[in-house]
C-alpha cells in the first residue's frame, strides 16, 4: 500500500531531521563504557522515527549497560530485543508490525529471549500491544526507561511487563548517553521532552506528554564532554526548541533558548552547534541574533510550515497564518542573509481545496526551501483532527498533491545546490562517503552535504572545499588550502 508513496524515494536520500520515519537501524555502541560487570546478557536495539527516538535509544543503552547488559548488533545472539518505535503516521506503525513478523523466526530459535516495544507506539497503544502482538513481552513508554531493567526481569519470568507512565519531570538529565552513532564527530543532545502544542494532526503530545526542559548546565556539561572526546558538532533536540525555558533554582533568572545557544556555543569555537525543530509561532529575533553573532552556531533553520494556506493552518491548530510565517522567513533572511531554511509539508489535510494546495506551492516558491520533508496526511487516532474533522481528501488526491510538492522541492533544491557551484565552504569531515571509499563527506554551515576526495584530510577536522558539481541531494567538490 505504501510502496508507491513518493516520499519513500526522497526520504532515502534525506534522513536527517526530526520527524523522519527512518528505517530501523541496528546500532552498536562505540565502546562498552562504564565499570559495571558484564551480566552475561546481550541486548539489541533498533530505532525508528525522529532524532529524538535515536537519542532516546542512547539513553536506553546507557541504562541497560549500567545493569551489566552489553549491546550486540546481531539479534540472533540477543537476550533482549528492543524496537524503539514511531507513531507519527500509519506507515510508521505498519513498518513495526512487519518487523515483528520477521522477528518471529528469531524468537523461535531462541525462545527465552524477550522482545520489547519502546517509544511512541508503546505509549499510544499501551497494553493493547500485548494483546495485538503475541510476540511482544515488554511495553515501555518514553518516560519509563529507568524502569526497563526491571521490566526485562519481569518479562523473563513470563509475566506481562508494561510501564507507560508519562512524567512531568523526567528529562534523563543525569544519564550520560552511550553514543551509538559511531562517526565520533556529530552527536544529538536532547534539551527538552514532550510537546505542549496541540497541532490537530499530531500524535506527539499524546505519546510524549507535557513539555519539559532539561537542566541547562547538564546540557552544557554533556556538550563539553562530547567536545573533549573529539566530537565537533552537537544538535540540540526538542519538538519545539524555541519554547525551551529552564529556571536555575539558585538564581531568579530563566534560561531561554537564545541563552542556551550562547552557553553551548561557549563550550569551544570549534564545536558546531545545530538545533531542531523551530516552531514558527515561537521563533524569536533574539535566537536569530545569537545565530548571526556566533560563528559556531550554524546558519540553518528547520522551520516546518505544514501548509501555505491560513485556513488550513487554523484547522491544523498551528496558531500562525501564512503572513506570520512569511514574516518569520523575512526576519531570518534579514538577520542571517546566508541562512538555509528547510521545512515539513503535509498535503491533503482535512477539507484542503485545490486553491489552498496551490498556496502551499506558492509559499514554496517564495521561500525557496533548501530541503523539505513532505508527507500526505495520515489520520492518527485520538488526535484533535481525528475527533473533530473529516479525513475527506481521497488518497489519490493526497498523493497527487504530494507529488507536485515533491517535484517543486526537487527543482528548488537543485537550483539552491547549483548556486553553490564555484563557492568554497568550511566543512566538518564526518565520514567515508557511501558511494566511494576514496571520498569523505561532511556538511557546510548551511547543512548541505558535500562529497570530496579524501586527500590528507581527517575525520573530525575542518577543511575548505570548493564545490564543482551537484545533484538535488548533495554537492561534490575538492579540498582547497585554508
Ligand atoms: N515538532 C515538529 C514536528 C514533529 S513531527 C514541528 O512542530 O514541526 C514531524 C513532521 O511529521 C511534522 O512536521 C509533520 O509535517 C509530519 N506529521 C505529523 N503528523 C502527521 C500526520 N498525521 N500525517 C502526516 N504527516 C504528519
Ligand atoms: Fe506535533 Fe505540533 Fe508538537 Fe510538532 S509542535 S510535535 S507538530 S504537536
Ligand atoms: Fe518522534 Fe515518531 Fe515519536 S516522530 S516523537 S518517534 S511519533
Short mmCIF file of C-alpha atoms and ligand atoms in Angstrom, two decimals:
data_model
loop_
_atom_site.label_atom_id
_atom_site.label_comp_id
_atom_site.label_asym_id
_atom_site.label_seq_id
_atom_site.Cartn_x
_atom_site.Cartn_y
_atom_site.Cartn_z
CA UNK A 1 0.00 0.00 0.00
CA UNK A 2 2.79 2.42 0.79
CA UNK A 3 5.31 1.32 -1.79
CA UNK A 4 4.05 3.84 -4.28
CA UNK A 5 4.30 6.64 -1.76
CA UNK A 6 6.67 9.06 -3.47
CA UNK A 7 8.07 10.23 -0.13
CA UNK A 8 9.85 6.93 0.22
CA UNK A 9 12.30 7.56 -2.56
CA UNK A 10 13.00 11.07 -1.42
CA UNK A 11 13.28 10.06 2.23
CA UNK A 12 16.04 7.61 1.37
CA UNK A 13 18.31 10.49 0.44
CA UNK A 14 17.47 12.86 3.22
CA UNK A 15 17.12 11.16 6.54
CA UNK A 16 18.37 13.80 8.74
CA UNK A 17 15.92 15.76 10.77
CA UNK A 18 13.25 15.50 13.38
CA UNK A 19 10.13 13.90 12.13
CA UNK A 20 11.62 11.48 9.70
CA UNK A 21 10.42 7.92 9.63
CA UNK A 22 13.86 6.48 9.34
CA UNK A 23 14.32 2.87 8.52
CA UNK A 24 15.10 0.87 11.59
CA UNK A 25 18.75 0.92 12.32
CA UNK A 26 20.50 -1.59 14.48
CA UNK A 27 23.08 0.21 16.50
CA UNK A 28 26.24 -0.70 18.23
CA UNK A 29 27.94 1.23 20.98
CA UNK A 30 31.30 2.78 20.22
CA UNK A 31 32.62 1.04 23.29
CA UNK A 32 31.17 -0.63 26.31
CA UNK A 33 31.67 2.20 28.73
CA UNK A 34 31.48 2.07 32.48
CA UNK A 35 32.87 -0.24 35.07
CA UNK A 36 29.77 -2.33 35.65
CA UNK A 37 30.49 -6.05 35.31
CA UNK A 38 29.08 -7.89 32.35
CA UNK A 39 25.95 -9.79 33.47
CA UNK A 40 26.39 -12.13 30.51
CA UNK A 41 23.25 -10.87 28.78
CA UNK A 42 23.08 -9.09 25.46
CA UNK A 43 20.59 -6.54 24.15
CA UNK A 44 19.84 -5.48 20.61
CA UNK A 45 18.08 -2.22 19.75
CA UNK A 46 16.59 -0.86 16.53
CA UNK A 47 15.41 2.74 16.31
CA UNK A 48 12.68 4.23 14.14
CA UNK A 49 11.23 7.71 13.82
CA UNK A 50 12.76 11.06 14.67
CA UNK A 51 16.16 12.03 16.05
CA UNK A 52 14.56 12.22 19.47
CA UNK A 53 13.98 8.48 19.35
CA UNK A 54 17.53 7.82 18.18
CA UNK A 55 18.75 9.96 21.04
CA UNK A 56 16.49 8.08 23.49
CA UNK A 57 17.97 4.76 22.34
CA UNK A 58 21.34 6.07 23.57
CA UNK A 59 19.78 6.68 26.99
CA UNK A 60 18.26 3.19 26.97
CA UNK A 61 21.67 1.73 26.07
CA UNK A 62 23.24 3.63 28.96
CA UNK A 63 20.61 2.39 31.44
CA UNK A 64 20.96 -1.24 30.34
CA UNK A 65 24.76 -1.11 30.30
CA UNK A 66 24.58 0.24 33.85
CA UNK A 67 22.87 -3.02 34.81
CA UNK A 68 25.52 -5.15 33.14
CA UNK A 69 23.89 -5.79 29.77
CA UNK A 70 26.12 -5.48 26.72
CA UNK A 71 24.97 -4.35 23.29
CA UNK A 72 25.03 -6.60 20.24
CA UNK A 73 24.43 -5.91 16.56
CA UNK A 74 23.18 -9.44 16.00
CA UNK A 75 19.60 -10.07 17.11
CA UNK A 76 20.21 -13.83 16.95
CA UNK A 77 22.50 -13.65 19.97
CA UNK A 78 20.39 -11.15 21.96
CA UNK A 79 18.57 -11.97 25.19
CA UNK A 80 16.60 -8.72 24.90
CA UNK A 81 15.41 -7.38 21.54
CA UNK A 82 14.12 -3.81 21.59
CA UNK A 83 12.33 -1.78 18.93
CA UNK A 84 12.17 1.95 19.66
CA UNK A 85 9.10 2.90 17.68
CA UNK A 86 7.34 5.84 16.00
CA UNK A 87 3.60 6.54 15.62
CA UNK A 88 3.69 9.73 13.58
CA UNK A 89 1.96 8.23 10.53
CA UNK A 90 0.15 4.98 9.93
CA UNK A 91 3.01 3.85 7.70
CA UNK A 92 5.45 4.13 10.61
CA UNK A 93 3.38 1.74 12.73
CA UNK A 94 2.83 -0.66 9.82
CA UNK A 95 6.59 -0.94 9.47
CA UNK A 96 6.96 -2.05 13.09
CA UNK A 97 4.22 -4.66 12.73
CA UNK A 98 6.03 -6.07 9.69
CA UNK A 99 9.28 -6.10 11.61
CA UNK A 100 7.64 -8.05 14.44
CA UNK A 101 6.56 -10.72 11.97
CA UNK A 102 10.18 -11.00 10.80
CA UNK A 103 11.36 -11.30 14.40
CA UNK A 104 9.14 -14.35 14.95
CA UNK A 105 11.81 -16.52 13.36
CA UNK A 106 14.46 -15.07 15.69
CA UNK A 107 12.37 -15.79 18.76
CA UNK A 108 11.75 -19.33 17.54
CA UNK A 109 15.49 -20.01 17.53
CA UNK A 110 15.96 -18.50 20.99
CA UNK A 111 12.62 -18.93 22.82
CA UNK A 112 13.85 -17.50 26.13
CA UNK A 113 14.70 -14.11 24.59
CA UNK A 114 12.29 -11.24 25.30
CA UNK A 115 11.00 -8.63 22.84
CA UNK A 116 10.22 -5.09 23.94
CA UNK A 117 8.42 -2.24 22.22
CA UNK A 118 9.69 1.17 23.34
CA UNK A 119 8.84 4.72 22.33
CA UNK A 120 5.79 6.31 20.84
CA UNK A 121 3.91 3.22 19.66
CA UNK A 122 4.31 1.72 23.13
CA UNK A 123 2.84 4.87 24.63
CA UNK A 124 -0.01 5.11 22.12
CA UNK A 125 -1.17 1.51 22.25
CA UNK A 126 -0.16 0.61 25.82
CA UNK A 127 -1.15 -2.90 26.92
CA UNK A 128 -3.27 -3.30 23.77
CA UNK A 129 0.06 -4.07 22.11
CA UNK A 130 0.42 -7.22 24.22
CA UNK A 131 -2.99 -8.42 23.05
CA UNK A 132 -2.48 -7.43 19.41
CA UNK A 133 1.08 -8.65 19.02
CA UNK A 134 1.60 -12.02 20.64
CA UNK A 135 5.34 -11.71 20.27
CA UNK A 136 5.69 -8.64 22.46
CA UNK A 137 6.78 -9.20 26.09
CA UNK A 138 7.59 -5.63 27.19
CA UNK A 139 5.82 -2.31 26.53
CA UNK A 140 7.81 0.68 27.76
CA UNK A 141 6.87 4.31 27.07
CA UNK A 142 9.36 7.17 26.53
CA UNK A 143 9.34 8.37 30.13
CA UNK A 144 9.74 4.91 31.70
CA UNK A 145 13.21 3.88 30.50
CA UNK A 146 14.70 3.88 34.00
CA UNK A 147 12.30 1.01 34.74
CA UNK A 148 13.43 -1.03 31.73
CA UNK A 149 15.85 -3.37 33.58
CA UNK A 150 13.02 -4.20 35.98
CA UNK A 151 10.59 -4.74 33.08
CA UNK A 152 13.10 -7.13 31.48
CA UNK A 153 13.30 -9.12 34.73
CA UNK A 154 9.51 -9.31 34.95
CA UNK A 155 9.20 -10.39 31.30
CA UNK A 156 11.83 -13.10 31.83
CA UNK A 157 9.56 -14.69 34.42
CA UNK A 158 6.86 -14.93 31.76
CA UNK A 159 4.67 -12.10 33.06
CA UNK A 160 3.47 -9.06 31.09
CA UNK A 161 5.73 -6.09 31.64
CA UNK A 162 4.19 -2.68 30.92
CA UNK A 163 5.16 0.82 32.03
CA UNK A 164 3.68 3.71 30.06
CA UNK A 165 3.67 6.27 32.84
CA UNK A 166 4.17 9.78 31.41
CA UNK A 167 6.13 12.08 33.66
CA UNK A 168 6.01 15.86 34.02
CA UNK A 169 9.63 15.98 35.18
CA UNK A 170 11.68 13.21 33.58
CA UNK A 171 14.45 14.58 31.33
CA UNK A 172 17.10 11.87 31.93
CA UNK A 173 19.41 14.84 32.64
CA UNK A 174 21.79 12.77 34.79
CA UNK A 175 22.17 9.92 32.30
CA UNK A 176 25.20 10.03 30.09
CA UNK A 177 24.05 8.57 26.76
CA UNK A 178 26.08 5.76 25.20
CA UNK A 179 26.87 7.11 21.75
CA UNK A 180 25.52 4.60 19.27
CA UNK A 181 26.30 6.52 16.12
CA UNK A 182 29.89 5.70 15.54
CA UNK A 183 31.24 8.56 13.43
CA UNK A 184 32.56 10.11 16.66
CA UNK A 185 32.12 13.62 15.24
CA UNK A 186 28.44 14.59 15.43
CA UNK A 187 26.01 13.90 18.27
CA UNK A 188 22.46 14.68 19.32
CA UNK A 189 21.79 16.27 22.69
CA UNK A 190 18.19 16.30 23.95
CA UNK A 191 17.33 19.62 25.57
CA UNK A 192 13.66 19.02 26.27
CA UNK A 193 10.96 16.39 26.08
CA UNK A 194 7.27 16.32 25.21
CA UNK A 195 5.19 18.95 23.46
CA UNK A 196 2.52 21.35 24.72
CA UNK A 197 1.30 22.36 21.29
CA UNK A 198 -1.79 20.69 20.06
CA UNK A 199 -1.39 20.60 16.31
CA UNK A 200 -4.59 18.85 15.35
CA UNK A 201 -2.93 16.22 13.11
CA UNK A 202 -0.19 15.26 15.55
CA UNK A 203 0.14 12.31 17.88
CA UNK A 204 3.30 13.53 19.64
CA UNK A 205 1.61 15.33 22.59
CA UNK A 206 -0.14 12.03 23.35
CA UNK A 207 2.92 9.84 23.02
CA UNK A 208 5.49 12.13 24.62
CA UNK A 209 3.43 14.01 27.19
CA UNK A 210 3.91 17.50 28.58
CA UNK A 211 6.77 19.70 27.54
CA UNK A 212 9.64 20.00 30.00
CA UNK A 213 13.12 21.50 29.65
CA UNK A 214 16.32 19.87 30.78
CA UNK A 215 18.76 21.47 33.20
CA UNK A 216 20.88 23.87 31.12
CA UNK A 217 24.09 23.03 32.98
CA UNK A 218 23.68 19.33 32.24
CA UNK A 219 23.30 20.21 28.54
CA UNK A 220 26.47 22.29 28.59
CA UNK A 221 28.34 19.58 30.53
CA UNK A 222 27.28 16.92 28.03
CA UNK A 223 28.37 19.13 25.13
CA UNK A 224 31.72 19.78 26.82
CA UNK A 225 32.23 16.07 27.40
CA UNK A 226 31.47 15.37 23.75
CA UNK A 227 33.96 18.02 22.66
CA UNK A 228 36.62 16.58 24.95
CA UNK A 229 36.06 13.16 23.36
CA UNK A 230 36.67 14.60 19.89
CA UNK A 231 33.13 15.40 18.78
CA UNK A 232 32.89 18.61 16.78
CA UNK A 233 29.14 19.10 16.34
CA UNK A 234 26.11 18.89 18.60
CA UNK A 235 22.48 19.11 17.50
CA UNK A 236 20.21 20.32 20.29
CA UNK A 237 16.93 18.44 20.05
CA UNK A 238 13.37 19.26 21.02
CA UNK A 239 9.96 19.24 19.33
CA UNK A 240 9.81 23.00 19.78
CA UNK A 241 13.23 24.30 20.83
CA UNK A 242 12.14 27.93 20.93
CA UNK A 243 9.97 27.28 23.94
CA UNK A 244 12.92 25.92 25.93
CA UNK A 245 12.96 27.50 29.37
CA UNK A 246 14.76 26.35 32.45
CA UNK A 247 14.93 28.08 35.78
CA UNK A 248 18.15 27.81 37.67
CA UNK A 249 16.97 27.07 41.23
CA UNK A 250 19.95 29.03 42.61
CA UNK A 251 19.03 32.21 40.74
CA UNK A 252 15.92 34.08 39.73
CA UNK A 253 16.76 34.25 36.04
CA UNK A 254 15.33 31.87 33.49
CA UNK A 255 17.45 30.37 30.74
CA UNK A 256 15.78 30.89 27.33
CA UNK A 257 16.67 29.03 24.15
CA UNK A 258 18.71 32.03 22.98
CA UNK A 259 20.64 31.94 26.29
CA UNK A 260 21.17 28.20 25.98
CA UNK A 261 22.50 28.53 22.43
CA UNK A 262 25.10 31.03 23.64
CA UNK A 263 26.05 28.80 26.57
CA UNK A 264 26.62 25.78 24.32
CA UNK A 265 28.43 27.91 21.72
CA UNK A 266 30.81 28.99 24.51
CA UNK A 267 31.97 25.37 25.02
CA UNK A 268 34.54 25.83 22.24
CA UNK A 269 34.74 27.82 18.98
CA UNK A 270 35.45 24.53 17.16
CA UNK A 271 32.21 22.93 18.36
CA UNK A 272 29.48 23.48 15.81
CA UNK A 273 26.01 23.92 17.26
CA UNK A 274 22.83 23.00 15.39
CA UNK A 275 19.28 22.60 16.62
CA UNK A 276 15.89 21.23 15.60
CA UNK A 277 12.93 21.89 15.47
CA UNK A 278 11.89 25.55 15.43
CA UNK A 279 8.22 26.43 15.64
CA UNK A 280 7.21 29.46 13.53
CA UNK A 281 4.98 30.82 16.29
CA UNK A 282 7.83 30.90 18.84
CA UNK A 283 10.96 31.60 16.81
CA UNK A 284 12.30 34.90 18.15
CA UNK A 285 14.62 37.51 16.62
CA UNK A 286 16.76 37.05 19.72
CA UNK A 287 17.60 33.48 18.63
CA UNK A 288 18.36 34.73 15.11
CA UNK A 289 20.66 37.40 16.55
CA UNK A 290 22.60 34.81 18.56
CA UNK A 291 22.94 32.74 15.37
CA UNK A 292 24.21 35.76 13.44
CA UNK A 293 26.64 36.76 16.17
CA UNK A 294 28.11 33.33 16.91
CA UNK A 295 30.35 31.86 14.26
CA UNK A 296 29.91 28.29 15.51
CA UNK A 297 26.09 28.32 15.64
CA UNK A 298 25.22 27.02 12.19
CA UNK A 299 23.19 29.10 9.77
CA UNK A 300 20.45 26.61 9.19
CA UNK A 301 16.86 26.52 10.45
CA UNK A 302 14.28 23.79 10.13
CA UNK A 303 11.01 25.72 10.18
CA UNK A 304 8.05 23.45 9.40
CA UNK A 305 5.30 25.31 7.53
CA UNK A 306 2.88 22.33 7.08
CA UNK A 307 0.60 24.35 4.73
CA UNK A 308 0.76 27.68 2.88
CA UNK A 309 -2.89 28.48 3.48
CA UNK A 310 -4.14 30.30 6.59
CA UNK A 311 -7.48 28.48 6.80
CA UNK A 312 -5.77 25.08 6.71
CA UNK A 313 -3.16 26.28 9.22
CA UNK A 314 -6.01 27.28 11.51
CA UNK A 315 -7.63 23.85 11.16
CA UNK A 316 -4.25 22.33 11.90
CA UNK A 317 -4.13 24.49 15.04
CA UNK A 318 -0.66 25.70 14.14
CA UNK A 319 -1.54 29.15 15.63
CA UNK A 320 0.11 31.18 12.87
CA UNK A 321 -1.00 32.44 9.47
CA UNK A 322 0.71 32.42 6.09
CA UNK A 323 1.61 36.10 6.66
CA UNK A 324 3.10 35.40 10.09
CA UNK A 325 5.19 32.57 8.68
CA UNK A 326 6.46 34.74 5.83
CA UNK A 327 7.31 37.48 8.32
CA UNK A 328 9.48 34.97 10.22
CA UNK A 329 11.19 33.97 6.96
CA UNK A 330 11.84 37.66 6.22
CA UNK A 331 13.38 38.03 9.68
CA UNK A 332 15.70 35.07 9.00
CA UNK A 333 16.76 36.49 5.64
CA UNK A 334 17.29 39.95 7.13
CA UNK A 335 19.26 38.91 10.20
CA UNK A 336 21.17 35.92 8.73
CA UNK A 337 21.37 36.52 4.96
CA UNK A 338 23.13 33.23 4.16
CA UNK A 339 20.85 31.06 6.34
CA UNK A 340 19.49 27.85 4.81
CA UNK A 341 15.86 27.01 5.57
CA UNK A 342 14.14 23.63 5.44
CA UNK A 343 10.58 22.64 6.19
CA UNK A 344 7.90 19.97 6.66
CA UNK A 345 4.78 19.93 4.48
CA UNK A 346 1.57 17.91 4.76
CA UNK A 347 -0.66 17.55 1.69
CA UNK A 348 -4.35 16.68 1.65
CA UNK A 349 -5.22 17.70 5.20
CA UNK A 350 -8.96 17.58 6.02
CA UNK A 351 -11.02 19.71 3.59
CA UNK A 352 -7.98 21.20 1.82
CA UNK A 353 -9.15 22.61 -1.53
CA UNK A 354 -7.18 22.73 -4.76
CA UNK A 355 -6.69 26.50 -4.34
CA UNK A 356 -5.41 26.00 -0.81
CA UNK A 357 -2.97 23.38 -2.06
CA UNK A 358 -1.80 25.94 -4.66
CA UNK A 359 -0.98 28.27 -1.77
CA UNK A 360 1.36 25.63 -0.37
CA UNK A 361 3.09 25.50 -3.76
CA UNK A 362 3.26 29.29 -3.86
CA UNK A 363 4.78 29.63 -0.38
CA UNK A 364 7.44 27.17 -1.54
CA UNK A 365 8.17 29.48 -4.48
CA UNK A 366 8.51 32.44 -2.15
CA UNK A 367 10.70 30.80 0.50
CA UNK A 368 12.77 28.58 -1.83
CA UNK A 369 13.47 25.89 0.76
CA UNK A 370 16.87 24.23 0.66
CA UNK A 371 15.33 20.97 1.82
CA UNK A 372 11.93 19.60 2.84
CA UNK A 373 10.27 16.56 4.36
CA UNK A 374 6.96 16.05 2.63
CA UNK A 375 4.08 13.81 3.62
CA UNK A 376 0.47 13.20 2.76
CA UNK A 377 -1.92 13.46 5.68
CA UNK A 378 -2.37 10.30 7.72
CA UNK A 379 -5.13 10.42 10.32
CA UNK A 380 -3.96 9.41 13.79
CA UNK A 381 -6.48 8.03 16.27
CA UNK A 382 -7.17 10.25 19.27
CA UNK A 383 -5.82 13.47 17.74
CA UNK A 384 -7.96 16.62 17.53
CA UNK A 385 -8.33 16.20 13.77
CA UNK A 386 -9.42 12.57 14.10
CA UNK A 387 -12.07 13.59 16.60
CA UNK A 388 -13.33 16.80 15.01
CA UNK A 389 -12.54 16.82 11.28
CA UNK A 390 -13.34 14.51 8.43
CA UNK A 391 -10.40 12.89 6.62
CA UNK A 392 -12.17 13.62 3.35
CA UNK A 393 -9.45 14.02 0.73
CA UNK A 394 -9.14 10.79 -1.28
CA UNK A 395 -5.75 9.12 -1.09
CA UNK A 396 -5.06 9.55 -4.84
CA UNK A 397 -5.55 13.30 -4.47
CA UNK A 398 -3.37 13.49 -1.36
CA UNK A 399 -0.66 11.63 -3.27
CA UNK A 400 -1.01 13.69 -6.43
CA UNK A 401 -0.64 16.88 -4.39
CA UNK A 402 2.33 15.37 -2.63
CA UNK A 403 3.92 14.54 -5.99
CA UNK A 404 3.51 18.18 -7.04
CA UNK A 405 5.07 19.40 -3.81
CA UNK A 406 7.98 16.97 -4.16
CA UNK A 407 8.58 17.89 -7.80
CA UNK A 408 8.72 21.55 -6.90
CA UNK A 409 11.04 20.89 -3.99
CA UNK A 410 13.40 18.82 -6.13
CA UNK A 411 13.60 21.74 -8.55
CA UNK A 412 14.28 24.27 -5.78
CA UNK A 413 16.85 22.04 -4.09
CA UNK A 414 18.67 21.57 -7.39
CA UNK A 415 18.67 25.32 -8.03
CA UNK A 416 19.91 26.04 -4.50
CA UNK A 417 22.68 23.47 -4.94
CA UNK A 418 23.61 24.80 -8.39
CA UNK A 419 24.07 28.22 -6.81
CA UNK A 420 26.81 26.68 -4.63
CA UNK A 421 28.97 25.66 -7.60
CA UNK A 422 32.24 27.60 -7.64
CA UNK A 423 31.93 28.56 -3.97
CA UNK A 424 34.23 27.41 -1.17
CA UNK A 425 32.83 26.22 2.17
CA UNK A 426 34.22 25.29 5.54
CA UNK A 427 33.28 21.63 6.00
CA UNK A 428 33.45 19.39 9.05
CA UNK A 429 34.72 15.99 7.82
CA UNK A 430 32.20 13.42 9.09
CA UNK A 431 32.62 10.04 7.46
CA UNK A 432 33.59 7.97 4.44
CA UNK A 433 31.18 8.53 1.56
CA UNK A 434 28.68 5.73 0.97
CA UNK A 435 29.47 5.75 -2.74
CA UNK A 436 33.27 5.54 -2.66
CA UNK A 437 35.92 4.60 -0.12
CA UNK A 438 38.20 7.21 -1.69
CA UNK A 439 35.86 10.03 -0.70
CA UNK A 440 34.84 11.64 2.57
CA UNK A 441 31.70 13.66 3.16
CA UNK A 442 30.73 16.38 5.56
CA UNK A 443 28.39 19.33 5.85
CA UNK A 444 28.86 23.03 5.47
CA UNK A 445 27.40 25.64 7.81
CA UNK A 446 24.08 25.53 5.89
CA UNK A 447 23.76 21.76 6.48
CA UNK A 448 24.47 20.83 2.86
CA UNK A 449 26.29 17.53 2.47
CA UNK A 450 29.45 17.78 0.33
CA UNK A 451 31.41 14.79 -1.00
CA UNK A 452 35.12 15.21 -1.80
CA UNK A 453 38.28 13.11 -2.36
CA UNK A 454 39.91 12.35 1.00
CA UNK A 455 43.46 13.53 0.23
CA UNK A 456 45.20 14.24 3.55
CA UNK A 457 42.07 15.25 5.48
CA UNK A 458 40.98 13.59 8.72
CA UNK A 459 37.56 12.75 10.09
CA UNK A 460 36.65 15.34 12.74
CA UNK A 461 38.72 18.16 11.22
CA UNK A 462 37.61 21.30 9.41
CA UNK A 463 38.70 21.82 5.82
CA UNK A 464 37.77 24.10 2.93
CA UNK A 465 36.02 22.51 -0.02
CA UNK A 466 35.37 24.17 -3.37
CA UNK A 467 32.17 22.86 -4.97
CA UNK A 468 32.35 21.83 -8.63
CA UNK A 469 29.14 19.86 -9.26
CA UNK A 470 25.85 18.82 -7.65
CA UNK A 471 22.58 16.88 -7.68
CA UNK A 472 19.40 17.94 -5.86
CA UNK A 473 20.57 15.95 -2.81
CA UNK A 474 24.30 16.65 -2.49
CA UNK A 475 27.29 18.64 -3.61
CA UNK A 476 30.67 17.46 -4.88
CA UNK A 477 33.91 19.32 -4.54
CA UNK A 478 37.64 19.33 -3.87
CA UNK A 479 39.72 20.33 -0.88
CA UNK A 480 41.40 23.71 -1.29
CA UNK A 481 44.06 25.20 1.01
CA UNK A 482 42.79 27.11 4.06
N1 LIG B 1 7.71 19.20 16.29
C1 LIG B 1 7.86 19.32 14.92
C2 LIG B 1 7.42 18.15 14.10
C3 LIG B 1 7.33 16.80 14.65
S1 LIG B 1 6.55 15.60 13.64
C4 LIG B 1 7.05 20.52 14.47
O1 LIG B 1 6.24 21.04 15.19
O2 LIG B 1 7.19 20.90 13.35
C5 LIG B 1 7.39 15.77 12.11
C6 LIG B 1 6.52 16.08 10.94
O3 LIG B 1 5.67 15.00 10.63
C7 LIG B 1 5.58 17.24 11.14
O4 LIG B 1 6.21 18.46 10.97
C8 LIG B 1 4.54 16.99 10.07
O5 LIG B 1 4.90 17.57 8.85
C9 LIG B 1 4.55 15.48 9.93
N2 LIG B 1 3.35 14.88 10.51
C10 LIG B 1 2.97 14.88 11.80
N3 LIG B 1 1.78 14.25 11.94
C11 LIG B 1 1.40 13.86 10.71
C12 LIG B 1 0.26 13.18 10.21
N4 LIG B 1 -0.73 12.82 11.00
N5 LIG B 1 0.21 12.92 8.88
C13 LIG B 1 1.21 13.31 8.06
N6 LIG B 1 2.31 13.97 8.48
C14 LIG B 1 2.40 14.25 9.79
FE1 LIG B 2 3.38 17.76 16.89
FE2 LIG B 2 2.83 20.32 16.69
FE3 LIG B 2 4.14 19.42 18.82
FE4 LIG B 2 5.34 19.49 16.46
S1 LIG B 2 4.63 21.27 17.63
S2 LIG B 2 5.35 17.81 17.91
S3 LIG B 2 3.70 19.02 15.05
S4 LIG B 2 2.03 18.96 18.26
FE1 LIG B 3 9.35 11.09 17.04
FE2 LIG B 3 7.68 9.49 15.83
FE3 LIG B 3 7.50 9.81 18.39
S1 LIG B 3 8.39 11.39 15.06
S2 LIG B 3 8.29 11.83 18.83
S3 LIG B 3 9.22 8.91 17.29
S4 LIG B 3 5.82 9.67 17.00
#
